[in-house]
Short mmCIF file of C-alpha atoms in Angstrom, two decimals:
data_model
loop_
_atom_site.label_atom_id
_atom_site.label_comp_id
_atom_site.label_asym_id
_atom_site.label_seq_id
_atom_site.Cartn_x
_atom_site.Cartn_y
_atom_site.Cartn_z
CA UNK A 8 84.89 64.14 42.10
CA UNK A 9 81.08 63.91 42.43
CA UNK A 10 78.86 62.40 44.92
CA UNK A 11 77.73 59.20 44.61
CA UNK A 12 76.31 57.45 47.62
CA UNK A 13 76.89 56.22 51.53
CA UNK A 14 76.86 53.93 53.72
CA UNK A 15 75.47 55.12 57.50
CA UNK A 16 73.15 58.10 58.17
CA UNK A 17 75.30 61.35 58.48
CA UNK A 18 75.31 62.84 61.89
CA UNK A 19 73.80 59.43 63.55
CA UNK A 20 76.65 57.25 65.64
CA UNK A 21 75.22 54.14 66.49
CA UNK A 22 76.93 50.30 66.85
CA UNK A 23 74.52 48.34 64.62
CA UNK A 24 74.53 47.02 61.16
CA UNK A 25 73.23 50.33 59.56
CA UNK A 26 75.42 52.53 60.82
CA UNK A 27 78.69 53.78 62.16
CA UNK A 28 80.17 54.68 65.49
CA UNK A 29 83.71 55.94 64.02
CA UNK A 30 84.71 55.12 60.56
CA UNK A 31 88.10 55.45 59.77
CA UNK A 32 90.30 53.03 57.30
CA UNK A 33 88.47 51.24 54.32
CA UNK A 34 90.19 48.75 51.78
CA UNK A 35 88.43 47.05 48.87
CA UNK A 36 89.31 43.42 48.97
CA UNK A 37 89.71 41.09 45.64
CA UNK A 38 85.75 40.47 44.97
CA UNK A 39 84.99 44.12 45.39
CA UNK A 40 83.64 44.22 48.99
CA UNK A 41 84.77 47.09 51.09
CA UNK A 42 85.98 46.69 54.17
CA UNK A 43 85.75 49.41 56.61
CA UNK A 44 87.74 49.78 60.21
CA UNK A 45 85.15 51.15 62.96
CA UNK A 46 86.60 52.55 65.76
CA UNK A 47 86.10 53.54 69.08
CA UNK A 48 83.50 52.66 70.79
CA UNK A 49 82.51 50.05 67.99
CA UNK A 50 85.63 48.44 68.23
CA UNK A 51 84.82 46.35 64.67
CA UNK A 52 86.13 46.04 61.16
CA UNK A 53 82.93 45.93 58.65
CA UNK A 54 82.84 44.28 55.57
CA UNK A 55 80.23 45.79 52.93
CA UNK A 56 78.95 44.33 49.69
CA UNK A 57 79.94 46.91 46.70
CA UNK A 58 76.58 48.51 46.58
CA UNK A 59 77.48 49.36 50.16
CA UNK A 60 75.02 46.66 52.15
CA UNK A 61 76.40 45.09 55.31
CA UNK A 62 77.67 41.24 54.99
CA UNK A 63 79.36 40.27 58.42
CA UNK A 64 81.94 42.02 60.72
CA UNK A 65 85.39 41.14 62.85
CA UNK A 66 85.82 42.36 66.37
CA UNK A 67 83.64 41.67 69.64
CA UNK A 68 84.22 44.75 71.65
CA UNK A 69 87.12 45.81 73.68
CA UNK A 70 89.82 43.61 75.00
CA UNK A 71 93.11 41.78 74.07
CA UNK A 72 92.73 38.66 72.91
CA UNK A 73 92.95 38.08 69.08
CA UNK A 74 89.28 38.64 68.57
CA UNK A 75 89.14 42.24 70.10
CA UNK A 76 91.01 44.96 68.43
CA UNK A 77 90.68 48.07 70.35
CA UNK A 78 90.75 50.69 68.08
CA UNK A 79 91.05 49.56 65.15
CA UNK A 80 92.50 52.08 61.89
CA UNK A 81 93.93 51.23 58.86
CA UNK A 82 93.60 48.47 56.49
CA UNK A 83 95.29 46.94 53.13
CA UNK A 84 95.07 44.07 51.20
CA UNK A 85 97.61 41.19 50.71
CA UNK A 86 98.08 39.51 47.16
CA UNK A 87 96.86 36.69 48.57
CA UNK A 88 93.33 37.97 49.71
CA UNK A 89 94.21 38.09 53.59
CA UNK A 90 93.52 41.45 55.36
CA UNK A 91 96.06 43.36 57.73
CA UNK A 92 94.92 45.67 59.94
CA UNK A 93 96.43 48.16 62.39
CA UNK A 94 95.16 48.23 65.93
CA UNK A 95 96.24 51.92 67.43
CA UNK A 96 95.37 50.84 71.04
CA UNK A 97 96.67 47.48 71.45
CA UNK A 98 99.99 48.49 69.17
CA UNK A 99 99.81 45.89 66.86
CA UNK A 100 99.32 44.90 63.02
CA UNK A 101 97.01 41.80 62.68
CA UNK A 102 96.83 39.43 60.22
CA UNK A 103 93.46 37.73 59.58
CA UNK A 104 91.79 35.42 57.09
CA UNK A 105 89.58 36.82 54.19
CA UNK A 106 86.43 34.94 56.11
CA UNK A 107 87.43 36.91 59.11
CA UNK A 108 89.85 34.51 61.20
CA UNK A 109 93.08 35.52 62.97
CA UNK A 110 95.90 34.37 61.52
CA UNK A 111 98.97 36.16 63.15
CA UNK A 112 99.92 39.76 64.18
CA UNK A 113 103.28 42.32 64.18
CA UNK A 114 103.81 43.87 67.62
CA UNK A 115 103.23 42.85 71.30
CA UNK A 116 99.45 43.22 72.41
CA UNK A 117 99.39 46.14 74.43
CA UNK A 118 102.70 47.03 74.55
CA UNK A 119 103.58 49.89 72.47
CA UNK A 120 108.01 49.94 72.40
CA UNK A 121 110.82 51.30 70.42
CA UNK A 122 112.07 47.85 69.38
CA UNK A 123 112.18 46.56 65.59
CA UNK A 124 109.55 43.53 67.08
CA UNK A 125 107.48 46.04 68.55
CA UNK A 126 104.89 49.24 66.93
CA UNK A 127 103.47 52.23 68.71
CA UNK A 128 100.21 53.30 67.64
CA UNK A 129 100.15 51.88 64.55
CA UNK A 130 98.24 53.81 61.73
CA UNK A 131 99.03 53.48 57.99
CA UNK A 132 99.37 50.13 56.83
CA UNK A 133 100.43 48.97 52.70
CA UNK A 134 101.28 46.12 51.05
CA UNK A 135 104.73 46.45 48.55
CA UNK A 136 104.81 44.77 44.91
CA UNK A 137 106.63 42.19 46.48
CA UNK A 138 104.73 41.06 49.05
CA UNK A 139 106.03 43.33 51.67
CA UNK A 140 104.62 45.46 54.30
CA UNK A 141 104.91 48.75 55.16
CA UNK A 142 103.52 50.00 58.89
CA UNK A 143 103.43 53.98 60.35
CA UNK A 144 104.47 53.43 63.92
CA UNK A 145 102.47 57.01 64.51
CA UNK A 146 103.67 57.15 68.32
CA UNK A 147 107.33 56.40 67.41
CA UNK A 148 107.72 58.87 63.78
CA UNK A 149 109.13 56.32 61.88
CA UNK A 150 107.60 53.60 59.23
CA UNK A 151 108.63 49.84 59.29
CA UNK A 152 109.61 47.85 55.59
CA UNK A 153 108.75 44.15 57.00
CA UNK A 154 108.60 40.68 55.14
CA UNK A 155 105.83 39.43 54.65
CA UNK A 156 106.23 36.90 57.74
CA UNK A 157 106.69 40.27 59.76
CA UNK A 158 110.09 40.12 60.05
CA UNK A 159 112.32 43.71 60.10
CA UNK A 160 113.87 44.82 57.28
CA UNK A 161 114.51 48.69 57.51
CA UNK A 162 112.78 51.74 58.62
CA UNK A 163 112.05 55.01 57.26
CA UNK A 164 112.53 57.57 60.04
CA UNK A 165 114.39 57.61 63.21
CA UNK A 166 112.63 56.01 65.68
CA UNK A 167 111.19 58.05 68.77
CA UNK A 168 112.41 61.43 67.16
CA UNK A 169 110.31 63.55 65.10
CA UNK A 170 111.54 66.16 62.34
CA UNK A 171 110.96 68.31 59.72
CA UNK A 172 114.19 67.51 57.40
CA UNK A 173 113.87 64.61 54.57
CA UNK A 174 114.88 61.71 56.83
CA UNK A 175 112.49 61.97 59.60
CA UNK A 176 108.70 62.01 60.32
CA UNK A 177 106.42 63.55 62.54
CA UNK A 178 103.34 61.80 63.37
CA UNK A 179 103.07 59.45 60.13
CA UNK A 180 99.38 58.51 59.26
CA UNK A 181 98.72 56.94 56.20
CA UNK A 182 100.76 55.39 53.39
CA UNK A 183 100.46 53.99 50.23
CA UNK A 184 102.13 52.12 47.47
CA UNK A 185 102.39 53.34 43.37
CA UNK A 186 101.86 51.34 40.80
CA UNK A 187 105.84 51.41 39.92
CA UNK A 188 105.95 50.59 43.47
CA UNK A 189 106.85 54.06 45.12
CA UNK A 190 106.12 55.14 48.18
CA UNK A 191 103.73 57.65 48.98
CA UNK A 192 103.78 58.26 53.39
CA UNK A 193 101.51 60.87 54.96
CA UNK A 194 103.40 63.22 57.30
CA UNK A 195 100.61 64.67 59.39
CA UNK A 196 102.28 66.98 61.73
CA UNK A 197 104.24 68.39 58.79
CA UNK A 198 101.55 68.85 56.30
CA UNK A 199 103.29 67.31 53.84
CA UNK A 200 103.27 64.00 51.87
CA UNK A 201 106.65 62.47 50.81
CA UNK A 202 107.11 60.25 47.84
CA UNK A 203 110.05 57.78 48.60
CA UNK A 204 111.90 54.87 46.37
CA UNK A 205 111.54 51.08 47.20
CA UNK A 206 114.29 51.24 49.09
CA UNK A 207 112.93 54.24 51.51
CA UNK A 208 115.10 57.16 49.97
CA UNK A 209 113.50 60.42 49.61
CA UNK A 210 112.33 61.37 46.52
CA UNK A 211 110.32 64.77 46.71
CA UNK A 212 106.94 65.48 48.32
CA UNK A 213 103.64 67.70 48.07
CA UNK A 214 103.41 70.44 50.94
CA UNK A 215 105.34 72.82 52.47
CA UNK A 216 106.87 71.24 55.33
CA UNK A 217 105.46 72.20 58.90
CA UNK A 218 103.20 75.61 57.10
CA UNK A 219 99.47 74.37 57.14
CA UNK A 220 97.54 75.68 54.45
CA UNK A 221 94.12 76.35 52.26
CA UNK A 222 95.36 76.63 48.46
CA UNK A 223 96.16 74.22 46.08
CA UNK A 224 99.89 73.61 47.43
CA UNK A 225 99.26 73.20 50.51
CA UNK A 226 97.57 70.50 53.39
CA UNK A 227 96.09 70.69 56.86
CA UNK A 228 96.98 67.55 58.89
CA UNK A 229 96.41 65.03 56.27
CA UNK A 230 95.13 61.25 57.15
CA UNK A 231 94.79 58.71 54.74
CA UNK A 232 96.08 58.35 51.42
CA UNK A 233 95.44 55.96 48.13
CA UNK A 234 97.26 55.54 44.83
CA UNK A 235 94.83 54.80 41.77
CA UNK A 236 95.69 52.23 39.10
CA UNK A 237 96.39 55.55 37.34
CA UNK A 238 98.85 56.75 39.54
CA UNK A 239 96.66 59.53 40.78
CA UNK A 240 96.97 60.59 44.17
CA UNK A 241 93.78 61.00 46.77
CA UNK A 242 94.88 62.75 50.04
CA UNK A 243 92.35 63.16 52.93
CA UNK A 244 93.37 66.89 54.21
CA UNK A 245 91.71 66.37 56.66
CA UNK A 246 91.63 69.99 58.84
CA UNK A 247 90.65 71.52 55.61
CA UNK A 248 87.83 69.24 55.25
CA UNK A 249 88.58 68.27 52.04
CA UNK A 250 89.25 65.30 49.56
CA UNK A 251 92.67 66.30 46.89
CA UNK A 252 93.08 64.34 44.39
CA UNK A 253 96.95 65.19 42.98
CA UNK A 254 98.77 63.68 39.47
CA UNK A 255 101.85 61.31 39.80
CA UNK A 256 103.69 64.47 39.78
CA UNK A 257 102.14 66.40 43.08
CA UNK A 258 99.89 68.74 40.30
CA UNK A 259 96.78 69.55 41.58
CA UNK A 260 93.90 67.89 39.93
CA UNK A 261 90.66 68.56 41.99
CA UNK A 262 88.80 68.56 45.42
CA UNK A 263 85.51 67.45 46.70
CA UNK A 264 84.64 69.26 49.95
CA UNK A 265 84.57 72.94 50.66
CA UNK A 266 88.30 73.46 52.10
CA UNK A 267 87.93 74.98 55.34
CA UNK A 268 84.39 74.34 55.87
CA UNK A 269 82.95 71.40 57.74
CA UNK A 270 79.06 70.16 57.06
CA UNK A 271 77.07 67.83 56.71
CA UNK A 272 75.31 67.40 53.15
CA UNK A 273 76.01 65.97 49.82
CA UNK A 274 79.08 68.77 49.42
CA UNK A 275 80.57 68.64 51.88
CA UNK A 276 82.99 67.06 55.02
CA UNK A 277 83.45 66.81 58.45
CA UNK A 278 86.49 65.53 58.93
CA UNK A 279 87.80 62.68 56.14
CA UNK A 280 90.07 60.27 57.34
CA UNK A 281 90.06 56.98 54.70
CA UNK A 282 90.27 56.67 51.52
CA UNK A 283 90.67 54.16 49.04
CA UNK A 284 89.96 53.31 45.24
CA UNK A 285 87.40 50.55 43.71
CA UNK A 286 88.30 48.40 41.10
CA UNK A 287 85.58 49.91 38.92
CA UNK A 288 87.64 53.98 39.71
CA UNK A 289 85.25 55.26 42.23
CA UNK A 290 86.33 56.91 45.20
CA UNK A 291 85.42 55.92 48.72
CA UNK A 292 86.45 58.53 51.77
CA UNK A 293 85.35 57.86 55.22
CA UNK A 294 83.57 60.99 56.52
CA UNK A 295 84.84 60.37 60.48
CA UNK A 296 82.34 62.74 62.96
CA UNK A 297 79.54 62.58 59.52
CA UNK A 298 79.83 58.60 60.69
CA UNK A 299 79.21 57.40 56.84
CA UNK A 300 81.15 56.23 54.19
CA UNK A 301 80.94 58.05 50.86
CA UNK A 302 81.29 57.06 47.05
CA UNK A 303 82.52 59.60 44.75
CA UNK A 304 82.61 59.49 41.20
CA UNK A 305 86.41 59.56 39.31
CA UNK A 306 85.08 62.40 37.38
#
């Protein structure tokens, strides 16, 4: 994975069009745009043309009606072009339109519960071959299956209890869907990422679970997480300040980043949190306290 170009001037956090105050999710929609979820205090999801110029933007600052998301994270893509997005702050999962208009949400504004209606910090966010979503309730270790209406189908993980055996969670951050529609869930807290069926069994996983580490088996608090066309897997380890990028099979492939060791040039990351993969096979990673968004090549 090479470097390619950005969007936002590393090391400058600012709330305009040119910049970033807190990148974290990014999704490429249908026509190639990129949309990218800035956080706290910009409180705005960003869309981007694909050679990374600003078009327009959602959000207007912090609040709870439906066009305020405080704290806005993760994003994904619907078959039928509308955007979800997971608002950490306000515990909910928001539908909108592609041109930016609210459609309908999962969760109760504000209210983060243990309920099947209701999401705690939401993070990850994925859409299934069928139409279905998946949601990391990051506050409650466990990861809703809903319909595409947002209705509760199952979980993965027992809610409000975290653990380190191959039915529970600890912290879930991001997740993402396989082109033979498996699972792929980040399990932060446990350094590990677990690869699950359709019907959220347990499959196997990449990391030693709970044992942070720098080699090629191993992850530091991972974030995000995207599945290419491929099936290659691109992991945001994010403590070791680097970019993974693993085969369908959990084999090691390559890195960009120097693992371990933050900075802020061409080569390196301070702390990657989204990732996500064009339609032409680049790579974009959001480079969180670098406040920029960076293309990689596939290569």
């Amino acid at each position: 994975m090479r470097y390619l170009d950005q969007f936002g001037q590393t090391g400058t956090a600012l709330t305009d069009r040119e910049h970033f105050r807190l990148p974290v999710g990014v999704a490429v929609m249908k026509d190639g745009s990129i949309l990218v979820a800035d956080g706290s205090p910009a409180h705005r999801l960003m869309r981007l043309s694909e050679d990374l110029k600003y078009i327009d933007q959602f959000g207007s600052g912090v609040g709870v009606t439906r066009e305020q998301i405080n704290a806005p994270e993760f994003i994904a893509i619907c078959p039928d072009g509308t955007i979800l997005l997971t608002v950490a702050t306000n515990h909910r999962l928001i539908r909108l339109s592609e041109d930016f208009k609210y459609i309908d949400q999962y969760g109760q504004t504000g209210t983060g519960g243990t309920t099947r209606e209701q999401v705690h910090t939401p993070y990850g966010v994925a859409v299934m071959k069928d139409g279905s979503i998946l949601v990391c309730s990051y506050g409650r270790h466990r990861m809703s299956h809903l319909t595409e209406d947002f209705k509760y189908i199952n979980q993965f993980g027992e809610t409000g209890v975290s653990g380190t055996d191959r039915e529970h969670l600890t912290y879930p951050y991001g997740v993402a869907v396989g082109p033979d529609g498996t699972i792929f869930v980040v399990d932060s807290d446990n350094h590990r990422i677990l690869r699950l069926s359709e019907d959220l069994k347990y499959l196997n996983q990449f990391g030693e679970t709970g044992l942070s580490g720098t080699d090629r088996e191993h992850l530091s608090a991972p974030t995000g997480i995207a599945v290419g066309p491929d099936g290659t897997i691109i992991v945001a380890d994010t403590i070791n300040r680097r970019l993974v990028r693993l085969t369908e099979d959990f084999k090691y492939i390559d890195q960009y980043g120097q693992t371990g060791i933050p900075g802020t040039d061409r080569e390196h990351m301070g702390y990657p949190y989204g990732v996500a993969v064009t339609q032409d096979g680049s790579i974009l990673v959001t480079d969180r306290t670098n406040y920029r968004l960076i293309r990689l090549t596939e290569g």
